[in-house]
Amino acid sequence: MKNIAAIILAAGEGTRMKSSIPKVLHPICGKPMIQYPIDTINSIGIKKIIMVVGHKADMIKERLEGVRFVKQERLLGTADAVLKTKNILLKDKNIDSVLISYGDVPLLTPETMKNIIQRHASTRSACTLLTSRLKNPTGYGRIVRSSNDRITKIIEEQEASIYEKVMEEINVGVYCFNKIDLFGALGKIRPNNRKKEYYLTDTIEVLAKANLPIDSVSTDVPEEFLGVNTRNELLQAEQVVRRRVLDSIMQKGVTVIDPANTYVEEGVTIDKDTVIYPYTFIENGVNIGSGCSLGPFARLRKGTIVGDDVSIGNFVEIVRSRIGKHAKIRHKCYIGDTIIGKRVNIGAGTIVANYDGKRKNKTVIEDDAFIGTGTILIAPVKIGAGATTGAGSVVTKGHNVPAGRTVVGVPAKILKRTKRAR
Ligand code: UD1
Ligand code: CA
């Protein structure tokens, strides 16, 4: 994929989202929408990605890495957006083809993108685009073909006549162009339409009139080309990705009791024989070992790593913490910024008070410790190996509990004679 560069268009305002953050930064299963096409394009081996940004460009630039940005100052349409990459791409002599996709069409799979590129390379067309058929094609550009089935143009929804509106073949919005043909055609586009925009889709008619070959690949998986323009479509995308994520963890040997009510974000790893009960939320980046039991109603947040055979029960929230093998945290707990050792038992209702109003502090609970019901641990604090806290005790900041000892009370004091409660 050395001779191919990708352009992702993301300058639009996304007005239909009615949001103060740019549309493409809205998360889908914990990952910004715009990261999806970037990851997909990277995964098929395309290294050069140019992203066209405009509306709230700085917010987008801050969040992304590994792409080159160009700015579209005025949102004059998708053709104008692509033209902003002209100088960079014409100068780059190694590049002869350009893959263009839209930042708001996040669910395309690597296989489909590869298909388009391979087809393009083998037919040497001026443009190869992805189409599909929809019973209700409202909102999409329609593919117009001649009687001999050649693509002659794409007509946008607003411009379509009632005859064109019933055409079911749609423009998904991903194209592979020959670089020279693309920029040649873009120069000829005029904003002669209701929106007074320069449409990228008008390049097809320009190329067809010049008798240049236009080819297409089709997909019959509707979820792939879902364009996210509204909150409702964002929800549809969320549902598709959620299901994809759950399918992939189930394939790795994880049991999901009720997929409709389980929320695992992109970028979570879970090992085999772990069971996830309903209403469990697992955020991006969390790592979970094998043989664990999670939920119901558990919430595992960013920065959490869980070892093998851990039991995390109902109404437990864990953030930025490490949980050792065979630990049990079964009922109504909050664990933040904590390292928990092996075989630790955390009693019902235990709270780690990790935030003192200014900063988040760390707590360490060493192997085999036994934290009694309703303990409050005020960070920073350390509970030594095999130590015990009595029910309802409040272990205050810096009052570390030595290994093997027991503390009780408020504030917790070390018992003189330490006999293990277990
Ligand atoms: C576009 C296609 C339509 C296709 C549909 C698929 C055009 C003219 N139409 O319509 O044929 O069926 O996608 O989802 O291309 N953008 C810019 N600069 C601009 C305008 C838009 O960067 O000046 C970006 C937007 O941020 C967005 C993408 O281009 O990511 C598509 O723009 P949008 O206005 O959503 O196009 P659609 O009406 O969905
Ligand atoms: Ca769109």
Coordinates of C-alpha atoms and ligand atoms in Angstrom, one line a residue:
M1 CA 0.0 0.0 0.0
K2 CA 2.9 2.3 -0.6
N3 CA 1.5 4.1 -3.6
I4 CA -1.7 5.0 -1.9
A5 CA -2.7 7.8 0.5
A6 CA -5.9 8.3 2.3
I7 CA -8.0 11.4 2.9
I8 CA -10.6 11.5 5.7
L9 CA -13.1 14.4 5.5
A10 CA -14.0 15.8 8.9
A11 CA -14.4 19.5 8.5
G12 CA -18.2 19.6 8.6
E13 CA -20.2 21.0 11.4
G14 CA -22.5 18.1 12.0
T15 CA -25.4 20.5 12.6
R16 CA -27.9 17.7 12.9
M17 CA -26.2 16.4 16.0
K18 CA -27.1 19.7 17.8
S19 CA -23.9 19.5 19.8
S20 CA -21.2 21.8 21.0
I21 CA -18.5 19.2 20.3
P22 CA -17.6 18.3 16.7
K23 CA -19.7 15.4 15.4
V24 CA -16.6 13.2 14.7
L25 CA -15.5 13.4 18.3
H26 CA -18.6 11.8 19.7
P27 CA -17.6 8.4 21.1
I28 CA -18.9 5.1 19.8
C29 CA -18.3 2.5 22.5
G30 CA -15.8 4.7 24.2
K31 CA -13.7 5.5 21.0
P32 CA -14.2 8.8 19.1
M33 CA -16.1 8.2 15.9
I34 CA -13.2 9.6 13.8
Q35 CA -10.7 7.1 15.3
Y36 CA -12.6 4.3 13.6
P37 CA -11.7 5.2 10.0
I38 CA -8.1 6.0 11.1
D39 CA -7.7 2.6 12.7
T40 CA -9.3 0.8 9.8
I41 CA -7.1 2.5 7.2
N42 CA -4.0 1.9 9.3
S43 CA -4.9 -1.8 9.7
I44 CA -4.8 -2.3 5.9
G45 CA -1.4 -0.8 5.7
I46 CA -1.9 2.7 4.5
K47 CA 0.5 4.9 6.3
K48 CA -0.3 8.3 4.8
I49 CA -3.5 9.7 6.1
I50 CA -4.5 13.3 5.6
M51 CA -7.5 14.6 7.5
V52 CA -9.4 17.7 6.4
V53 CA -10.6 19.6 9.4
G54 CA -12.5 22.9 9.7
H55 CA -15.2 23.3 12.3
K56 CA -13.5 23.3 15.8
A57 CA -10.4 21.9 14.1
D58 CA -8.2 22.5 17.2
M59 CA -10.4 20.2 19.3
I60 CA -10.0 17.4 16.8
K61 CA -6.3 17.9 16.3
E62 CA -5.7 17.7 20.1
R63 CA -7.3 14.3 20.3
L64 CA -5.7 12.5 17.4
E65 CA -2.2 11.2 16.5
G66 CA -0.5 9.8 13.4
V67 CA -2.4 11.8 10.8
R68 CA -1.6 14.9 8.9
F69 CA -4.1 17.8 9.1
V70 CA -5.1 20.3 6.5
K71 CA -7.6 23.0 7.2
Q72 CA -10.7 23.9 5.2
E73 CA -11.4 27.4 6.4
R74 CA -14.9 27.7 4.7
L75 CA -17.1 24.7 4.5
L76 CA -17.8 24.8 0.8
G77 CA -18.5 21.1 0.3
T78 CA -16.8 17.7 0.1
A79 CA -15.1 18.5 -3.3
D80 CA -13.6 21.7 -1.9
A81 CA -12.4 19.7 1.2
V82 CA -10.5 17.2 -1.0
L83 CA -9.0 20.1 -3.0
K84 CA -7.3 21.2 0.2
T85 CA -5.0 18.2 0.0
K86 CA -4.0 18.9 -3.6
N87 CA -0.6 20.5 -3.0
I88 CA 0.5 17.8 -0.6
L89 CA -0.6 14.9 -2.8
L90 CA 0.6 16.3 -6.2
K91 CA 4.0 16.9 -4.7
D92 CA 4.3 13.4 -3.4
K93 CA 5.6 11.5 -6.4
N94 CA 5.2 8.1 -4.7
I95 CA 1.5 8.4 -4.5
D96 CA -0.7 7.5 -7.5
S97 CA -4.0 6.5 -5.9
V98 CA -6.1 8.2 -3.2
L99 CA -8.6 6.5 -0.9
I100 CA -11.3 9.0 0.3
S101 CA -13.6 8.3 3.1
Y102 CA -15.8 10.4 5.4
G103 CA -15.2 10.8 9.1
D104 CA -18.9 10.2 9.8
V105 CA -19.0 6.8 8.2
P106 CA -17.2 4.9 10.9
L107 CA -18.2 1.2 10.5
L108 CA -16.6 0.2 7.3
T109 CA -14.5 -3.0 7.7
P110 CA -10.9 -3.4 6.7
E111 CA -12.0 -6.2 4.3
T112 CA -14.3 -3.8 2.4
M113 CA -11.7 -1.1 2.1
K114 CA -9.2 -3.7 0.9
N115 CA -11.7 -4.9 -1.7
I116 CA -12.1 -1.4 -3.1
I117 CA -8.4 -0.9 -3.3
Q118 CA -7.6 -4.3 -4.9
R119 CA -10.4 -3.8 -7.5
H120 CA -9.1 -0.4 -8.2
A121 CA -5.5 -1.6 -8.7
S122 CA -6.6 -4.5 -11.0
T123 CA -9.0 -2.5 -13.2
R124 CA -6.9 0.8 -13.3
S125 CA -10.1 2.8 -13.3
A126 CA -10.3 6.5 -12.7
C127 CA -12.5 5.9 -9.7
T128 CA -13.7 2.8 -7.9
L129 CA -16.5 3.4 -5.4
L130 CA -18.5 1.5 -2.9
T131 CA -22.2 1.1 -3.5
S132 CA -25.1 -0.8 -1.9
R133 CA -28.8 -1.2 -2.3
L134 CA -31.3 0.1 0.2
K135 CA -35.1 -0.2 0.2
N136 CA -35.1 3.2 1.9
P137 CA -32.2 5.1 0.4
T138 CA -33.3 8.5 1.8
G139 CA -30.4 10.8 2.6
Y140 CA -27.8 9.0 0.4
G141 CA -26.4 10.0 -3.0
R142 CA -28.0 7.7 -5.7
I143 CA -25.9 6.0 -8.3
V144 CA -27.1 6.7 -11.8
R145 CA -26.2 4.1 -14.5
S146 CA -26.6 4.1 -18.2
S147 CA -28.6 1.4 -20.1
N148 CA -25.3 -0.6 -20.4
D149 CA -24.9 -0.4 -16.6
R150 CA -22.0 2.1 -16.6
I151 CA -22.0 4.6 -13.8
T152 CA -22.7 8.0 -15.2
K153 CA -23.2 10.2 -12.2
I154 CA -24.2 10.4 -8.5
I155 CA -27.2 12.5 -7.7
E156 CA -27.5 13.9 -4.2
E157 CA -30.8 13.6 -2.3
Q158 CA -31.6 17.3 -2.5
E159 CA -31.1 17.4 -6.3
A160 CA -32.8 14.1 -7.1
S161 CA -36.0 14.1 -9.1
I162 CA -38.9 11.8 -7.9
Y163 CA -37.7 9.2 -10.5
E164 CA -34.2 9.4 -9.2
K165 CA -35.3 9.3 -5.6
V166 CA -36.7 5.7 -6.0
M167 CA -33.3 4.4 -7.2
E168 CA -32.1 2.0 -4.6
E169 CA -28.4 2.0 -5.4
I170 CA -26.6 4.3 -3.1
N171 CA -23.2 5.9 -2.7
V172 CA -21.7 4.6 0.5
G173 CA -19.1 7.3 0.6
V174 CA -15.7 5.6 0.1
Y175 CA -13.8 5.9 -3.1
C176 CA -10.5 5.1 -4.6
F177 CA -9.3 7.6 -7.2
N178 CA -6.5 7.8 -9.6
K179 CA -4.7 10.9 -8.2
I180 CA -4.3 12.8 -11.5
D181 CA -7.9 12.1 -12.6
L182 CA -9.2 13.1 -9.2
F183 CA -7.6 16.5 -9.1
G184 CA -8.4 17.1 -12.8
A185 CA -12.1 16.4 -12.2
L186 CA -12.2 18.5 -9.0
G187 CA -11.1 21.6 -10.9
K188 CA -14.2 21.3 -13.1
I189 CA -16.8 21.2 -10.3
R190 CA -19.2 24.0 -9.8
P191 CA -21.6 24.5 -6.9
N192 CA -24.7 24.4 -9.1
N193 CA -27.0 22.8 -6.6
R194 CA -29.5 23.8 -3.9
K195 CA -26.9 23.8 -1.1
K196 CA -24.5 25.8 -3.3
E197 CA -21.7 23.4 -2.3
Y198 CA -18.9 21.8 -4.3
Y199 CA -19.9 18.1 -4.2
L200 CA -17.2 15.4 -4.4
T201 CA -19.8 13.2 -5.9
D202 CA -20.0 15.4 -9.0
T203 CA -16.5 14.2 -10.0
I204 CA -18.1 11.0 -11.2
E205 CA -20.1 12.8 -13.9
V206 CA -17.0 14.7 -15.0
L207 CA -15.0 11.5 -15.3
A208 CA -17.8 9.7 -17.1
K209 CA -18.2 12.5 -19.6
A210 CA -14.5 12.3 -20.3
N211 CA -15.0 8.6 -21.0
L212 CA -12.7 7.5 -18.1
P213 CA -13.5 4.1 -16.6
I214 CA -15.5 4.2 -13.3
D215 CA -16.0 1.0 -11.4
S216 CA -17.7 -0.1 -8.3
V217 CA -17.7 -2.7 -5.5
S218 CA -20.8 -3.4 -3.6
T219 CA -21.6 -4.4 -0.1
D220 CA -24.8 -5.9 1.3
V221 CA -24.0 -5.3 5.0
P222 CA -26.1 -2.2 5.8
E223 CA -24.4 -1.5 9.1
E224 CA -21.1 -0.9 7.3
F225 CA -22.2 2.2 5.6
L226 CA -24.3 3.8 8.3
G227 CA -23.6 7.5 8.1
V228 CA -23.8 9.2 11.5
N229 CA -25.6 12.5 11.1
T230 CA -28.0 12.5 14.0
R231 CA -28.1 11.2 17.6
N232 CA -30.3 8.4 16.5
E233 CA -27.7 7.2 14.0
L234 CA -25.0 7.6 16.7
L235 CA -27.1 5.2 18.8
Q236 CA -27.4 2.7 15.8
A237 CA -23.6 2.9 15.4
E238 CA -23.1 2.3 19.1
Q239 CA -25.3 -0.8 18.9
V240 CA -23.4 -2.2 16.0
V241 CA -20.0 -1.7 17.6
R242 CA -21.2 -3.0 21.0
R243 CA -22.3 -6.2 19.3
R244 CA -19.1 -6.5 17.3
V245 CA -17.1 -6.1 20.5
L246 CA -19.2 -8.7 22.4
D247 CA -19.0 -11.1 19.5
S248 CA -15.2 -10.8 19.5
I249 CA -14.8 -11.4 23.2
M250 CA -17.3 -14.4 23.1
Q251 CA -15.2 -15.8 20.3
K252 CA -12.2 -15.7 22.7
G253 CA -14.1 -17.8 25.2
V254 CA -15.8 -15.3 27.4
T255 CA -19.5 -15.9 28.5
V256 CA -21.8 -12.9 28.2
I257 CA -25.0 -13.7 29.9
D258 CA -27.1 -11.0 28.3
P259 CA -25.4 -9.1 25.4
A260 CA -28.3 -6.7 25.1
N261 CA -27.5 -5.3 28.6
T262 CA -23.7 -5.6 28.7
Y263 CA -21.5 -2.6 27.8
V264 CA -17.9 -3.3 26.8
E265 CA -16.0 -0.6 25.1
E266 CA -13.6 -0.9 22.2
G267 CA -10.1 -1.8 23.3
V268 CA -10.9 -4.1 26.2
T269 CA -9.2 -7.5 26.6
I270 CA -10.8 -10.3 28.5
D271 CA -9.4 -13.8 28.8
K272 CA -11.3 -17.1 28.5
D273 CA -13.8 -18.5 31.0
T274 CA -14.6 -15.1 32.4
V275 CA -18.3 -14.7 32.9
I276 CA -20.0 -11.3 32.5
Y277 CA -23.4 -10.8 34.2
P278 CA -25.8 -8.1 33.0
Y279 CA -25.5 -4.4 33.4
T280 CA -21.7 -4.5 33.6
F281 CA -19.8 -1.6 32.1
I282 CA -16.2 -2.1 31.1
E283 CA -14.3 0.9 29.7
N284 CA -11.7 1.2 27.0
G285 CA -8.3 -0.1 27.9
V286 CA -9.4 -2.3 30.8
N287 CA -7.6 -5.8 30.9
I288 CA -9.2 -8.8 32.6
G289 CA -7.8 -12.2 33.2
S290 CA -9.3 -15.6 32.8
G291 CA -11.9 -17.3 35.0
C292 CA -13.3 -14.1 36.5
S293 CA -16.8 -13.3 37.4
L294 CA -18.0 -9.8 36.7
G295 CA -21.3 -8.1 37.8
P296 CA -24.2 -7.9 37.7
F297 CA -24.0 -4.1 37.9
A298 CA -20.2 -3.8 38.0
R299 CA -18.4 -0.8 36.5
L300 CA -14.7 -1.2 35.5
R301 CA -13.2 2.0 34.5
K302 CA -10.1 3.2 32.7
G303 CA -6.7 2.0 33.8
T304 CA -8.0 -1.1 35.6
I305 CA -6.2 -4.5 35.3
V306 CA -7.8 -7.5 36.8
G307 CA -5.9 -10.8 37.3
D308 CA -7.2 -14.4 36.9
D309 CA -10.0 -15.9 38.9
V310 CA -11.1 -12.6 40.5
S311 CA -14.7 -12.1 41.6
I312 CA -16.2 -8.6 41.2
G313 CA -19.8 -8.5 42.2
N314 CA -22.8 -6.1 42.2
F315 CA -22.4 -2.4 42.6
V316 CA -18.7 -2.4 42.5
E317 CA -16.8 0.5 40.8
I318 CA -13.1 0.2 40.1
V319 CA -10.9 2.8 38.5
R320 CA -7.2 3.0 37.8
S321 CA -6.5 -0.1 39.9
R322 CA -4.8 -3.4 39.7
I323 CA -6.5 -6.4 41.2
G324 CA -4.4 -9.5 42.0
K325 CA -5.4 -13.1 41.3
H326 CA -8.2 -14.7 43.3
A327 CA -9.2 -11.5 44.9
K328 CA -12.9 -11.0 45.9
I329 CA -14.7 -7.7 45.8
R330 CA -18.3 -8.8 45.8
H331 CA -20.6 -6.2 47.1
K332 CA -21.1 -2.4 46.9
C333 CA -17.5 -1.1 46.8
Y334 CA -15.5 1.8 45.4
I335 CA -11.9 1.1 44.6
G336 CA -9.8 3.9 43.1
D337 CA -6.1 4.2 42.4
T338 CA -5.4 1.1 44.4
I339 CA -3.2 -1.9 44.0
I340 CA -4.7 -5.0 45.5
G341 CA -2.7 -8.2 46.0
K342 CA -3.5 -11.8 45.5
R343 CA -6.3 -13.5 47.5
V344 CA -7.4 -10.3 49.1
N345 CA -10.9 -10.2 50.3
I346 CA -12.7 -6.8 50.2
G347 CA -15.7 -6.7 52.4
A348 CA -19.1 -5.4 51.4
G349 CA -19.3 -1.6 51.3
T350 CA -15.6 -0.9 51.4
I351 CA -14.7 2.6 50.1
V352 CA -11.3 3.8 49.1
A353 CA -11.2 7.5 49.7
N354 CA -8.7 8.3 47.0
Y355 CA -9.4 12.0 46.4
D356 CA -8.6 14.5 49.1
G357 CA -10.1 17.5 47.2
K358 CA -6.8 18.3 45.5
R359 CA -5.2 15.2 44.3
K360 CA -5.8 11.5 43.8
N361 CA -3.8 9.4 46.2
K362 CA -2.7 5.7 46.0
T363 CA -3.7 2.8 48.2
V364 CA -1.9 -0.5 48.4
I365 CA -3.5 -3.7 49.9
E366 CA -1.0 -6.5 50.0
D367 CA -1.6 -10.2 49.4
D368 CA -4.0 -12.1 51.7
A369 CA -5.2 -9.0 53.5
F370 CA -8.8 -9.1 54.7
I371 CA -10.7 -5.8 54.6
G372 CA -13.8 -5.9 56.9
T373 CA -17.2 -4.8 55.9
G374 CA -17.7 -1.1 55.6
T375 CA -14.0 -0.2 55.9
I376 CA -13.0 3.3 54.7
L377 CA -9.4 3.5 53.5
I378 CA -8.2 7.1 53.3
A379 CA -5.4 7.3 50.8
P380 CA -2.5 7.4 50.7
V381 CA -2.4 4.3 52.9
K382 CA -1.0 0.8 52.8
I383 CA -2.5 -2.4 54.3
G384 CA 0.3 -5.0 54.8
A385 CA 0.2 -8.6 53.7
G386 CA -2.3 -10.7 55.7
A387 CA -3.5 -7.7 57.7
T388 CA -7.1 -7.4 58.8
T389 CA -9.4 -4.3 59.2
G390 CA -12.4 -4.6 61.4
A391 CA -15.9 -3.9 60.2
G392 CA -16.6 -0.2 60.0
S393 CA -13.0 0.9 60.6
V394 CA -11.7 4.1 59.1
V395 CA -8.0 3.7 58.3
T396 CA -6.6 7.2 58.1
K397 CA -4.1 8.7 55.7
G398 CA -0.6 7.4 56.2
H399 CA -1.5 5.1 59.1
N400 CA -0.3 2.0 57.4
V401 CA -1.3 -1.3 58.8
P402 CA 1.7 -3.6 59.3
A403 CA 1.7 -7.1 57.8
G404 CA -0.3 -9.6 59.8
R405 CA -1.9 -7.1 62.2
T406 CA -5.5 -6.1 62.8
V407 CA -6.9 -2.6 63.1
V408 CA -10.4 -1.6 64.3
G409 CA -12.3 1.5 65.1
V410 CA -12.5 5.1 64.0
P411 CA -9.8 6.2 63.5
A412 CA -8.5 2.6 63.2
K413 CA -6.0 1.5 65.8
I414 CA -3.8 -1.5 65.8
L415 CA -5.1 -4.3 68.2
K416 CA -2.4 -5.4 70.7
R417 CA -3.1 -9.0 70.4
T418 CA -3.5 -9.9 66.8
K419 CA -5.6 -13.0 66.3
R420 CA -6.7 -13.3 62.7
A421 CA -10.5 -13.0 62.4
R422 CA -10.6 -15.8 59.8
Ligands
UD1_1 C1 -22.3 12.3 1.5 C2 -22.2 12.1 0.0 C3 -23.4 11.2 -0.3 C4 -23.2 9.9 0.4 C5 -23.2 10.1 1.9 C6 -22.8 8.8 2.6 C7 -21.4 14.2 -0.9 C8 -21.7 15.5 -1.6 N1 -22.4 13.4 -0.6 O1 -23.5 13.0 1.9 O2 -23.4 10.9 -1.7 O3 -24.3 9.0 0.1 O4 -22.2 11.1 2.2 O5 -22.8 9.0 4.0 O6 -20.2 13.9 -0.7 N2 -17.2 17.7 4.9 C9 -16.1 18.4 4.9 N3 -16.2 19.7 4.3 C10 -17.3 20.2 3.8 C11 -18.5 19.4 3.9 C12 -18.4 18.1 4.4 O7 -15.0 18.0 5.4 O8 -17.3 21.3 3.3 C13 -17.1 16.3 5.6 C14 -18.1 16.1 6.7 O9 -17.4 16.5 7.9 C15 -18.4 14.7 6.7 C16 -18.3 14.3 5.2 O10 -17.5 15.3 4.6 O11 -17.5 13.9 7.4 C17 -19.6 14.1 4.5 O12 -20.3 15.3 4.5 P1 -21.9 15.4 4.8 O13 -22.3 16.8 4.7 O14 -22.2 14.6 6.0 O15 -22.4 14.6 3.5 P2 -23.8 13.7 3.3 O16 -24.9 14.7 3.1 O17 -23.9 12.7 4.4
CA2 CA -22.9 12.4 6.4

